[in-house]
Coordinates of C-alpha atoms in Angstrom, one line a residue:
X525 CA -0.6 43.8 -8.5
X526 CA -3.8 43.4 -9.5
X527 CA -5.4 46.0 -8.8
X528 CA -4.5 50.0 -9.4
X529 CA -4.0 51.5 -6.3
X530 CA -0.8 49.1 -5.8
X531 CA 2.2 51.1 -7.6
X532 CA 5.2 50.9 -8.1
X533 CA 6.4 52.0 -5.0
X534 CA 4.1 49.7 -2.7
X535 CA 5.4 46.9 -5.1
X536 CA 9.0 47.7 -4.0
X537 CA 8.0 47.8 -0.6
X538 CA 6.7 44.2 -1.1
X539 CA 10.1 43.3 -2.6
X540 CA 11.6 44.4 0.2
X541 CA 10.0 42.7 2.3
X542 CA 9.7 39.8 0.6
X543 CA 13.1 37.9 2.1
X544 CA 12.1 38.9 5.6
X545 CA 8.8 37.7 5.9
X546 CA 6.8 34.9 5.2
X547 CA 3.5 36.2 5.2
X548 CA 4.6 38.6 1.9
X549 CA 6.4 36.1 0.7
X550 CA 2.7 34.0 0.8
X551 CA 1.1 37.3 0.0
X552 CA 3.0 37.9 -3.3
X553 CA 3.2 34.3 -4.7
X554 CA -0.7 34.2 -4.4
X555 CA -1.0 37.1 -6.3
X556 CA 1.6 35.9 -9.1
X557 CA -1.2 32.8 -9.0
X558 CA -4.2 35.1 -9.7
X559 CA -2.4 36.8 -12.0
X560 CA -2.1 33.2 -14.1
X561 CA -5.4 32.3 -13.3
X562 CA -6.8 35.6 -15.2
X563 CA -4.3 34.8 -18.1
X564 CA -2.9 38.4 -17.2
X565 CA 0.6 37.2 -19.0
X566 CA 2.4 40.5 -19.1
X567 CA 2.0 41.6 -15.6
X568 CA 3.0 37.9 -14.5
X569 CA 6.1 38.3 -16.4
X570 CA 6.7 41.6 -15.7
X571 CA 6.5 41.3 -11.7
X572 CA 8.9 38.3 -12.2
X573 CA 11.3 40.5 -13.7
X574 CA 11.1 42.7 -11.0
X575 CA 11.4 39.8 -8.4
X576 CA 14.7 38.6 -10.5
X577 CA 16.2 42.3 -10.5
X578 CA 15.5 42.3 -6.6
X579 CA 17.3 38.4 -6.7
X580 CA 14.4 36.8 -5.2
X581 CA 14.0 34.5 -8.1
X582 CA 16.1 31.1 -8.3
X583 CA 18.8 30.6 -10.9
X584 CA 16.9 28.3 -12.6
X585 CA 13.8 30.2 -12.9
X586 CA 15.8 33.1 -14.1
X587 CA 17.2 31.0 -17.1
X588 CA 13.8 29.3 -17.8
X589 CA 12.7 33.2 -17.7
X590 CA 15.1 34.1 -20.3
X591 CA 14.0 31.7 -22.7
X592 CA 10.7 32.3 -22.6
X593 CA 9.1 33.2 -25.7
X594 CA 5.4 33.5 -26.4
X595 CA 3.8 31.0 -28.3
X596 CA 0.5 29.0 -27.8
X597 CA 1.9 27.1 -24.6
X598 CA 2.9 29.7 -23.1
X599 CA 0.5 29.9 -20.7
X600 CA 1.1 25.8 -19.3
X601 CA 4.9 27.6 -19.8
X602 CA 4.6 29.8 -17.3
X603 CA 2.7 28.3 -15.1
X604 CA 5.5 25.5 -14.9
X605 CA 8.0 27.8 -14.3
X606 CA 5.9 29.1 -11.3
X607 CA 5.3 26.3 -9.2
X608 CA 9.0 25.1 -9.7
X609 CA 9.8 28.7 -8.4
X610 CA 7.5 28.3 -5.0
X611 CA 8.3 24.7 -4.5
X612 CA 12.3 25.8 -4.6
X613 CA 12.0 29.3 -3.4
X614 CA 9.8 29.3 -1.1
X615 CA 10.5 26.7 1.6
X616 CA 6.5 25.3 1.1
X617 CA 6.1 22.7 -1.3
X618 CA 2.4 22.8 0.1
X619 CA 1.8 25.9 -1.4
X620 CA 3.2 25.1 -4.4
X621 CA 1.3 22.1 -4.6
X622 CA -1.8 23.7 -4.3
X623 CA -1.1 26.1 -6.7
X624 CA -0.2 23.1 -9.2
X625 CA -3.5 21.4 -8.3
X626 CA -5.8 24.2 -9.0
X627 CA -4.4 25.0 -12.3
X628 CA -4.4 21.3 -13.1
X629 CA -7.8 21.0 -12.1
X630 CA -8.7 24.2 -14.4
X631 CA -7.2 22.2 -17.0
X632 CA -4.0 23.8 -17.5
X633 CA -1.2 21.2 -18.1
X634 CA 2.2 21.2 -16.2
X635 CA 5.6 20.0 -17.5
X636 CA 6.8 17.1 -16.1
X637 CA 9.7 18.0 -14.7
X638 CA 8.1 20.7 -12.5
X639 CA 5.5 18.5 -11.3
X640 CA 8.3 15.4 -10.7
X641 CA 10.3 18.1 -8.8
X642 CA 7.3 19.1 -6.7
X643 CA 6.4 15.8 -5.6
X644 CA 10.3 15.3 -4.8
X645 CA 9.7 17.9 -2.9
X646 CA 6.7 16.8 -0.8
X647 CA 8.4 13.2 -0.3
X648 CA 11.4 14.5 1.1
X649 CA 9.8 17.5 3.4
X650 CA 8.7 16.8 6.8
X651 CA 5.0 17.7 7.9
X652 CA 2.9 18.1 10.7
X653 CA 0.0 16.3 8.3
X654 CA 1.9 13.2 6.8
X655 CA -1.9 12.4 5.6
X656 CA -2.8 15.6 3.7
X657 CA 1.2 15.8 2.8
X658 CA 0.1 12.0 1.0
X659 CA -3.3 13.1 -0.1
X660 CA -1.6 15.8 -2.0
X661 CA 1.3 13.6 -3.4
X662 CA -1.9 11.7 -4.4
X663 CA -4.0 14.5 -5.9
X664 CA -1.2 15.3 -8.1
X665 CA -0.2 12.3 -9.3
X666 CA -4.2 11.1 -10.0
X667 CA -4.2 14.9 -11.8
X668 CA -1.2 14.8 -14.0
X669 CA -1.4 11.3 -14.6
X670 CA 0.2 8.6 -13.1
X671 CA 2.0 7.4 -16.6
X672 CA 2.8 11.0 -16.8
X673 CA 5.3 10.4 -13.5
X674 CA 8.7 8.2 -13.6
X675 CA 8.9 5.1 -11.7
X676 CA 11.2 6.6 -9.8
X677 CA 9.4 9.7 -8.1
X678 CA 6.6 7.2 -7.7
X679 CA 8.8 4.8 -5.6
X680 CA 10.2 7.5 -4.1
X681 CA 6.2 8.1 -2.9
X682 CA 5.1 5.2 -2.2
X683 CA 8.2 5.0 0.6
X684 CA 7.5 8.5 1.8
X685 CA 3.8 6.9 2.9
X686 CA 4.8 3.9 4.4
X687 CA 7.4 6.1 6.7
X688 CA 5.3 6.0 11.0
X689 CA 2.3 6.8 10.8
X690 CA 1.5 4.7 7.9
X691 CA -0.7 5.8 5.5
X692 CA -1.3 2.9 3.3
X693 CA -4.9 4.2 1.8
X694 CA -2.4 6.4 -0.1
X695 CA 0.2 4.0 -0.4
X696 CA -2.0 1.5 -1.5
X697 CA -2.9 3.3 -4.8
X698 CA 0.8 4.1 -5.5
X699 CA 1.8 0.5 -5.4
X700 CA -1.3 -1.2 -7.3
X701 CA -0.2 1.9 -9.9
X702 CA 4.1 0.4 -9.7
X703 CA 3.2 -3.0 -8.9
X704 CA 4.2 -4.4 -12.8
X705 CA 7.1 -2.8 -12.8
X706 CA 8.4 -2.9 -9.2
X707 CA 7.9 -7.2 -9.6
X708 CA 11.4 -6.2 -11.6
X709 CA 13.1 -4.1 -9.1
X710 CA 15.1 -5.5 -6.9
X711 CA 14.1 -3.6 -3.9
X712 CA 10.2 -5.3 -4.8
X713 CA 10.1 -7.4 -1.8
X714 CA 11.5 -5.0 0.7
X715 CA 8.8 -2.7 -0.4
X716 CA 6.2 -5.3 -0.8
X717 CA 6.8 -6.0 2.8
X718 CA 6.8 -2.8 4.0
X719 CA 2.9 -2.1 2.2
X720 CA 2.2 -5.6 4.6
X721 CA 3.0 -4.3 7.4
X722 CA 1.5 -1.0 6.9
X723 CA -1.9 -2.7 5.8
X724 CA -1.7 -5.2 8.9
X725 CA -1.3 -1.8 11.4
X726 CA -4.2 -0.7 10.4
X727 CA -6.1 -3.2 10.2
X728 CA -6.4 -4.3 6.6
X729 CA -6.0 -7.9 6.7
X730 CA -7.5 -8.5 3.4
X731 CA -4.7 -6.9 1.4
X732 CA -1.7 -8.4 4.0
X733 CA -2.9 -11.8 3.6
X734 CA -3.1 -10.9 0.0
X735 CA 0.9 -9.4 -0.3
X736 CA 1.7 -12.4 1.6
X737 CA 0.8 -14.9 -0.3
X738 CA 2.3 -13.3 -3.7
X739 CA 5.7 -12.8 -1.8
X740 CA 5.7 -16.3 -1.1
X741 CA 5.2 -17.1 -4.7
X742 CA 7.7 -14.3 -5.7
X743 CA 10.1 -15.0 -3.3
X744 CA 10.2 -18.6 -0.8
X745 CA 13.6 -17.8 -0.1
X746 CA 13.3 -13.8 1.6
X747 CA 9.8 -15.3 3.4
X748 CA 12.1 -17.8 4.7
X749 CA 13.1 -15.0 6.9
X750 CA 10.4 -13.7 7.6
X751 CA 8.5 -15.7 10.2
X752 CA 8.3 -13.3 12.8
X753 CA 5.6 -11.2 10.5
X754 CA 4.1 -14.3 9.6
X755 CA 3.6 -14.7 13.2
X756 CA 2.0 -12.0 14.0
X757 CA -0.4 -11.6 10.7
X758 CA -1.3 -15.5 11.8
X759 CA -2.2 -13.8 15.5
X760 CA -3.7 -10.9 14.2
X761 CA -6.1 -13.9 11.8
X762 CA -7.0 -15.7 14.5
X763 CA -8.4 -13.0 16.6
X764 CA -10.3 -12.1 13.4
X765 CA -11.6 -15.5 12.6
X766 CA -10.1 -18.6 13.6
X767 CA -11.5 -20.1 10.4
X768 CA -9.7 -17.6 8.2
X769 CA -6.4 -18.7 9.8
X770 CA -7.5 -22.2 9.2
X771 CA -7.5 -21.6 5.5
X772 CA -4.3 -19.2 5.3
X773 CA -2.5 -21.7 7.2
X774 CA -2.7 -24.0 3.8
X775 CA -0.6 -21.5 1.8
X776 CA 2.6 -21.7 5.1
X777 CA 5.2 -24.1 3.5
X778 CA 6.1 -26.7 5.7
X779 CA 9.5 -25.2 6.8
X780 CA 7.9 -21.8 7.9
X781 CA 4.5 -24.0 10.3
X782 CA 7.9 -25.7 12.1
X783 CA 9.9 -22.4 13.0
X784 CA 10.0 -21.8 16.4
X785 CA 8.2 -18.5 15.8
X786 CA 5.3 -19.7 14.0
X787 CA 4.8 -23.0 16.0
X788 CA 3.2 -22.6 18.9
X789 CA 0.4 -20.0 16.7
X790 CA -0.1 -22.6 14.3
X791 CA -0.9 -25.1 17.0
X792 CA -3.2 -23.5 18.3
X793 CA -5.1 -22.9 14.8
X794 CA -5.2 -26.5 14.2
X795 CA -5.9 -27.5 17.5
X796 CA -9.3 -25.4 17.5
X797 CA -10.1 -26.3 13.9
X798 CA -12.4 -29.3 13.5
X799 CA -11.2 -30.2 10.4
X800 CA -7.3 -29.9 10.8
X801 CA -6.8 -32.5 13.6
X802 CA -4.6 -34.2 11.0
X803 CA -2.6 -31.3 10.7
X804 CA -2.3 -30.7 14.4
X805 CA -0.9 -34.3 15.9
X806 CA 1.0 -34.2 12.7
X807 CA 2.6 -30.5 13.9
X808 CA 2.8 -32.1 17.7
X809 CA 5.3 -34.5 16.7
X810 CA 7.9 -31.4 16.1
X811 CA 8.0 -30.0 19.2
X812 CA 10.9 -31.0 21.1
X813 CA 11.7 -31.0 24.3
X814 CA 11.8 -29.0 26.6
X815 CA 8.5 -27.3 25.6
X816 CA 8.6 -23.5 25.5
X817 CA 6.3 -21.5 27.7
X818 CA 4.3 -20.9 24.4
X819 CA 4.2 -24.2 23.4
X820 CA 2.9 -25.6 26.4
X821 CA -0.1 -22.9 26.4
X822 CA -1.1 -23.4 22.7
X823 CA -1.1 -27.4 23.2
X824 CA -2.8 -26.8 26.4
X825 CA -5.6 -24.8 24.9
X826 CA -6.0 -26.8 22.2
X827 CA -6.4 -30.2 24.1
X828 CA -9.1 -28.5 26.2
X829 CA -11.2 -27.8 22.9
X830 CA -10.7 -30.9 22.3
X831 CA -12.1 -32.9 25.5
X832 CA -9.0 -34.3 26.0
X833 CA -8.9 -34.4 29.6
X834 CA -5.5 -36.3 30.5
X835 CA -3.3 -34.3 28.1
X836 CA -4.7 -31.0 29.6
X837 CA -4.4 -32.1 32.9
X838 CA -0.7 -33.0 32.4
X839 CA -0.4 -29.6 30.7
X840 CA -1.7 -27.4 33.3
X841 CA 0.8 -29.1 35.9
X842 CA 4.1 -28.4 34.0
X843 CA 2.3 -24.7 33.2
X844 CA 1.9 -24.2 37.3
X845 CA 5.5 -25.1 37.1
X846 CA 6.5 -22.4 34.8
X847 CA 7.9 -18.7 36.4
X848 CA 5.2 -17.2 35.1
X849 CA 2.0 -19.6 36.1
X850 CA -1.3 -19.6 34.9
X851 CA -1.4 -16.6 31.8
X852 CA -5.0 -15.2 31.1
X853 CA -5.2 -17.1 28.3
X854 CA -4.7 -20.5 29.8
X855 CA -7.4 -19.4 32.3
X856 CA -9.6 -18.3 30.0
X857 CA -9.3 -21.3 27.9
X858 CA -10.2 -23.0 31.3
X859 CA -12.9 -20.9 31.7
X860 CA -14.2 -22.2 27.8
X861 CA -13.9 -25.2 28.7
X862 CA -16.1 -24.9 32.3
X863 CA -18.6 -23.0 30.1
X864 CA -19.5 -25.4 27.7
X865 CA -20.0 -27.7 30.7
X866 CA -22.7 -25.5 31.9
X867 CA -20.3 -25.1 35.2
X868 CA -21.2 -21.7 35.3
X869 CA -20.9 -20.8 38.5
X870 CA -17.4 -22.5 39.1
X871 CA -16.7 -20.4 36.2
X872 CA -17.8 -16.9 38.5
X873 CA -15.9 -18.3 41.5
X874 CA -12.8 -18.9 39.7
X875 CA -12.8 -15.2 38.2
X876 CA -13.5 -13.8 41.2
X877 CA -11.4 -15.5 43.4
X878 CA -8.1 -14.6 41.1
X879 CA -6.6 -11.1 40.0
X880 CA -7.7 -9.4 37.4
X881 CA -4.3 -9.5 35.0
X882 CA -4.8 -13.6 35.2
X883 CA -8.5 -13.6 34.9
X884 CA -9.2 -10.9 32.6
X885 CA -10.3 -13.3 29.6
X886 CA -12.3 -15.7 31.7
X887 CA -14.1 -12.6 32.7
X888 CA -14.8 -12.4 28.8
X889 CA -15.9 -15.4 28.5
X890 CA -18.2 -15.2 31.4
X891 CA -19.5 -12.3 30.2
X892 CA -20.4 -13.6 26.7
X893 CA -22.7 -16.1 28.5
X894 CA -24.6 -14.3 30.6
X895 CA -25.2 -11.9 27.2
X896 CA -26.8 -15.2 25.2
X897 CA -28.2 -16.2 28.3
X898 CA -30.5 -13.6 29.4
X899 CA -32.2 -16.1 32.0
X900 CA -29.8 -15.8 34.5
X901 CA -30.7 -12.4 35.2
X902 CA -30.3 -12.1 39.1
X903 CA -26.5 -13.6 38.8
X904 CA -25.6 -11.5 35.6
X905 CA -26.2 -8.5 37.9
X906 CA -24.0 -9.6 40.1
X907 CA -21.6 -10.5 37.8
X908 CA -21.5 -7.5 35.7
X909 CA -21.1 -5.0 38.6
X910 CA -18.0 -6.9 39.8
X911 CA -16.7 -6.8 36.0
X912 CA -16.9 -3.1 35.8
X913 CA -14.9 -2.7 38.8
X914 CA -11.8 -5.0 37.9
X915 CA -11.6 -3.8 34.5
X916 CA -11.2 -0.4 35.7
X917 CA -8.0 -1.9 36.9
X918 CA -6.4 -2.6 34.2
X919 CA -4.3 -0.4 32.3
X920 CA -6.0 1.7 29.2
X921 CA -4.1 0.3 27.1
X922 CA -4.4 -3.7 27.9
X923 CA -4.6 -5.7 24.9
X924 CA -8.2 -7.6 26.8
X925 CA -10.4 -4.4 25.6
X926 CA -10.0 -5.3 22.1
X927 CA -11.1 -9.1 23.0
X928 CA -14.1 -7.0 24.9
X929 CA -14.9 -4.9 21.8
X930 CA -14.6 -7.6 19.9
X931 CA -17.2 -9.3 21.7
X932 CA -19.8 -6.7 22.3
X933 CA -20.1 -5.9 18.7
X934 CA -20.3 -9.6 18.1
X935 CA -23.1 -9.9 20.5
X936 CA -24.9 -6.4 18.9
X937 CA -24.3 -7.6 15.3
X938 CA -26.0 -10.9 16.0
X939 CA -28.6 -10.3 19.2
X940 CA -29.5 -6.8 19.2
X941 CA -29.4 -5.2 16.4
X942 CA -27.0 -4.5 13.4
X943 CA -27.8 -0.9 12.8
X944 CA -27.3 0.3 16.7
X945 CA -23.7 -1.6 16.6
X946 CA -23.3 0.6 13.5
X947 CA -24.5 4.0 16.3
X948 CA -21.8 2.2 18.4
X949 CA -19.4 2.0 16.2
X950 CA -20.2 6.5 15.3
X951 CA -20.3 6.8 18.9
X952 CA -17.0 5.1 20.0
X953 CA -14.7 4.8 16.8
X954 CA -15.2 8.0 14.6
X955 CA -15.1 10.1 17.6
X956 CA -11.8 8.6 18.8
X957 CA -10.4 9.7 15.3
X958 CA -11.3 13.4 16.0
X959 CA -10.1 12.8 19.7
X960 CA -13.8 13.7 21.4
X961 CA -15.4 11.6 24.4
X962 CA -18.3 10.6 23.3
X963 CA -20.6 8.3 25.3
X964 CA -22.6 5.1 24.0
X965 CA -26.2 4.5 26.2
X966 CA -25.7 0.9 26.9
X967 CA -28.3 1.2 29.9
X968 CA -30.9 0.7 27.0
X969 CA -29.7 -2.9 26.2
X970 CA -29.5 -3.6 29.6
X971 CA -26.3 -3.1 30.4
X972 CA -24.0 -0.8 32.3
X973 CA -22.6 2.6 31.2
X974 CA -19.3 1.5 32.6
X975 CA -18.7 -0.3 29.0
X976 CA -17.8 2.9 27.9
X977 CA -14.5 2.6 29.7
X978 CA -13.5 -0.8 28.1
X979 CA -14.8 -0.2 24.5
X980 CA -11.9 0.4 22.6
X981 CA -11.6 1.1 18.9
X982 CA -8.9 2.6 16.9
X983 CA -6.4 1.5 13.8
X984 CA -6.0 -1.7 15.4
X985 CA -9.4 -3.1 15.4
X986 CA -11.4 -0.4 13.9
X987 CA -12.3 -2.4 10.1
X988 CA -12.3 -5.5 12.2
X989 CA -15.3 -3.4 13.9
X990 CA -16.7 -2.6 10.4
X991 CA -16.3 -6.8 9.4
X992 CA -18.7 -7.6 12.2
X993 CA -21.1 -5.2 11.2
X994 CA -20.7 -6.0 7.3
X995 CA -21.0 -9.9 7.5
X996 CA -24.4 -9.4 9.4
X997 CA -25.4 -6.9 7.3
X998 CA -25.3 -9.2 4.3
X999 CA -26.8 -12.6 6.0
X1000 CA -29.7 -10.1 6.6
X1001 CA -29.4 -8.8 3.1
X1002 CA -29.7 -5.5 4.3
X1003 CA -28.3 -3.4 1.8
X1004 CA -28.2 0.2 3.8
X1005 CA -25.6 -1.2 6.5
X1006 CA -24.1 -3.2 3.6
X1007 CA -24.0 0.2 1.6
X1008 CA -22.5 2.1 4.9
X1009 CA -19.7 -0.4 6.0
X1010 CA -18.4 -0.2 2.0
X1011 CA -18.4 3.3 2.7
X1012 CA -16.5 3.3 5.7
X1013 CA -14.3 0.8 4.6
X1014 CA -13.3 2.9 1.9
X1015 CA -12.9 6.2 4.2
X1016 CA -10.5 3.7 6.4
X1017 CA -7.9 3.4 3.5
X1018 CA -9.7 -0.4 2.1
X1019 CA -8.8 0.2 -1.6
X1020 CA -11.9 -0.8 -4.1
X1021 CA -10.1 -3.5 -5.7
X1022 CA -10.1 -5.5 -2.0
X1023 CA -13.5 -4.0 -1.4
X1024 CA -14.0 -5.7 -4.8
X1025 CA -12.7 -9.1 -4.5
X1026 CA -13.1 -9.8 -1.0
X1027 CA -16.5 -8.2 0.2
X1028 CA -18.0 -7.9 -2.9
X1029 CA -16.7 -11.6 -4.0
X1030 CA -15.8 -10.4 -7.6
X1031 CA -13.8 -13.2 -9.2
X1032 CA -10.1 -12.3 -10.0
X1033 CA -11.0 -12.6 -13.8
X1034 CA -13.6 -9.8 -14.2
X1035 CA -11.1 -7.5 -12.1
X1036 CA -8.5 -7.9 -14.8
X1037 CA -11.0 -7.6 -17.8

């Protein structure tokens, strides 16, 4: 079409094709695009004619076709009337869409019921690429305008994001754009709930914590019913940082810390926390008896933070009593407690002598002290060879590797150095997004290779990776990692304003202004 030596009759070999195969069909709409791009208007028109004798054009482009008169929009016209005729047509709202976003970007305006129809179109069609399929969604709406887009198609969105695998980077930006009108929806805490969970998948704890509490206030009666996720944010906050869940904890109402789901977590919070002891016998009083499996091992680990010998004791007999036994996280909360008695070696003995699915966290633990305890050289040898080979026992995907990431990038952060845990971090966690081995040389801080195998970092823990990094970062006032974990926070789908008010500590009222 655009150039001479295609006539007539290779043009009606195209149209006759153009049914049967998608590569013409691709073929011909891109050059229908070039054709608008180079403002040739008549031979656009005229090859749509064509296309509507053949009747390869949809009804409604026909009648928009029809209409069409020439006048000084006729160009943002047309170009309307084409992407509604891919997006419907042709089977590929992706196309379409990037049609739409290059003329947008050239600065050509689209009507809004073709671009409301192509982002329809992109929510409702299934993709190989759910993130670029979002990106896009997002692209559009940023380009057009997201006052330029009903609620509606925006809801529609928003939903279309939070479908497995979340996307919530995208989603994120929807909803802070709905969020003053949704709070009059009444779907607004079903959705609100479902951007929670999304953001608590991936990690973003900032924002869930954040939904949370503003659903509570919204809503006491639906977060009633909703212990379960409260549970699990409160677990996912206490492997974070115990004191975080401390101060969360103050926001539970007092119906939601006694559910049976919420409990036994919430005991253990306040039974590590100094300055909740109040809160904890006060909690103790009510459990009822018979103690759940749960309950006994939160009370247990809490009286052994605690020093109180006589409780524990009594505790770990009724636990031994239990079907299940000892779980590796009463041992390694025996193991804590061994530890900061200096019984180190009892500690060793007792991990080697049981199996590795029981002792797996005492292992840990052990572990973390030889790290701060370089001294013991000759024994942490020993140790750490006999570690490398029961890990490798475990299954890959054992929930005691994030405990071990955890740890190692606490002890790099705060012992080694903060920029190699950030060449740790490269080596382990961007690679594992573009699925590549990649291999971290741990033999240069002393340690064995083998922790390649047991380093673990993906959508559950990978920000939690960046957090370690970040809060050294900014006790050392080092502003290149400070400037690199903002960075990567915002490549992992941390939207600015929670960059803003909770790493950057912007107060609430220069948000708003």
């Amino acid at each position: 079409m655009l150039y001479p030596a295609i006539n007539n009759d290779i043009l009606s070999l195209l149209l006759w094709g153009f049914p049967k195969s998608k590569a013409v069909r691709a073929m011909m709409y891109h050059e229908l695009f070039e054709l608008l791009k180079r403002g040739k208007i008549e031979d656009f028109v005229s090859t749509l004619q064509k296309m509507d004798a053949a009747k390869l054009i949809s009804s409604g482009t026909k009648r928009r076709l029809s209409v069409y008169k020439k006048q000084e929009s006729s160009l943002s016209e047309l170009c309307s009337i084409f992407v509604s005729e891919v997006c419907l047509s042709s089977g590929e709202p992706l196309m379409a869409a990037s049609f739409a976003i290059q003329l947008l970007e050239m600065g050509t305006s689209l009507d809004r019921p073709s671009l409301e129809l192509l982002i329809s179109n992109l929510t409702l069609g299934s993709s190989l690429e759910p993130s670029f399929t979002a990106y896009t969604i997002t692209k559009l709406i940023d380009l057009h305008g997201v006052d330029n887009v009903s609620f509606n198609v925006l809801l529609d969105a928003l939903l279309c994001m939070l479908h497995e695998p979340h996307i919530p980077f995208y989603a994120n930006y929807i909803y802070d754009n709905i969020k003053d009108k949704l709070l009059s929806h009444e779907r607004y805490s079903e959705i609100a709930l479902q951007v929670l969970r999304a953001n608590m998948d991936k990690g973003n704890l900032c924002r869930a914590t954040d939904i949370w509490k503003e659903l509570q206030n919204y809503s006491p009666a639906t977060m009633s019913n909703e212990a379960a996720l409260l549970n699990s944010l409160l677990e996912r906050l206490v492997d974070e940082d115990l004191g975080w869940a401390a101060e969360f904890s103050e926001d539970i109402p007092h119906d939601l810390q006694r559910h049976p789901k919420v409990i036994d977590t919430l005991l253990l919070v306040y039974g590590k926390s100094p300055d909740k002891q109040a809160e904890f016998a006060e909690l103790s009083k009510c459990l009822e008896a018979p103690l759940s499996r749960r309950s006994l091992s939160s009370l247990f680990s809490s009286f052994l933070h605690q020093n109180n010998e006589e409780a524990s004791d009594k505790l770990l007999k009724a636990i031994f009593k239990t079907p299940s036994g000892l779980s590796s996280h009463d041992f390694g909360a025996l193991i804590e407690k061994l530890l900061r008695q200096n019984k180190v070696q009892q500690s060793v003995e007792m991990c080697f002598k049981n199996d590795v699915s029981v002792s797996k966290i005492g292992y840990i633990h052990v572990l973390e002290h030889y790290l701060y305890s370089p001294e013991a050289h000759g024994d942490r040898e020993i140790f750490l060879k006999t570690f490398c080979r029961q890990f490798k026992k475990l299954s890959t995907s054992d929930p005691a590797y994030y405990l071990f990431t955890s740890k190692i990038f606490g002890y790099f952060t705060t012992k080694i150095n903060n920029s190699l845990s950030r060449t740790l971090f490269i080596s382990k966690g961007l690679t594992a997004l573009n699925k590549k081995e990649s291999r971290f040389d741990f033999e240069k801080v002393l340690l064995p290779n083998q922790f390649n195998d047991f380093i673990v970092i993906d959508n559950h823990n990978r920000i939690s990776c960046i957090n370690a990094i970040y809060r050294q970062a900014i006790k050392q006032q080092d502003q290149v990692n400070i400037e690199w974990c903002l960075k990567e926070l915002r490549s992992l789908g941390v939207p600015m304003s929670d960059i803003l008010a909770h790493y950057l500590k912007v107060p609430s009222k220069e948000l708003l202004a």
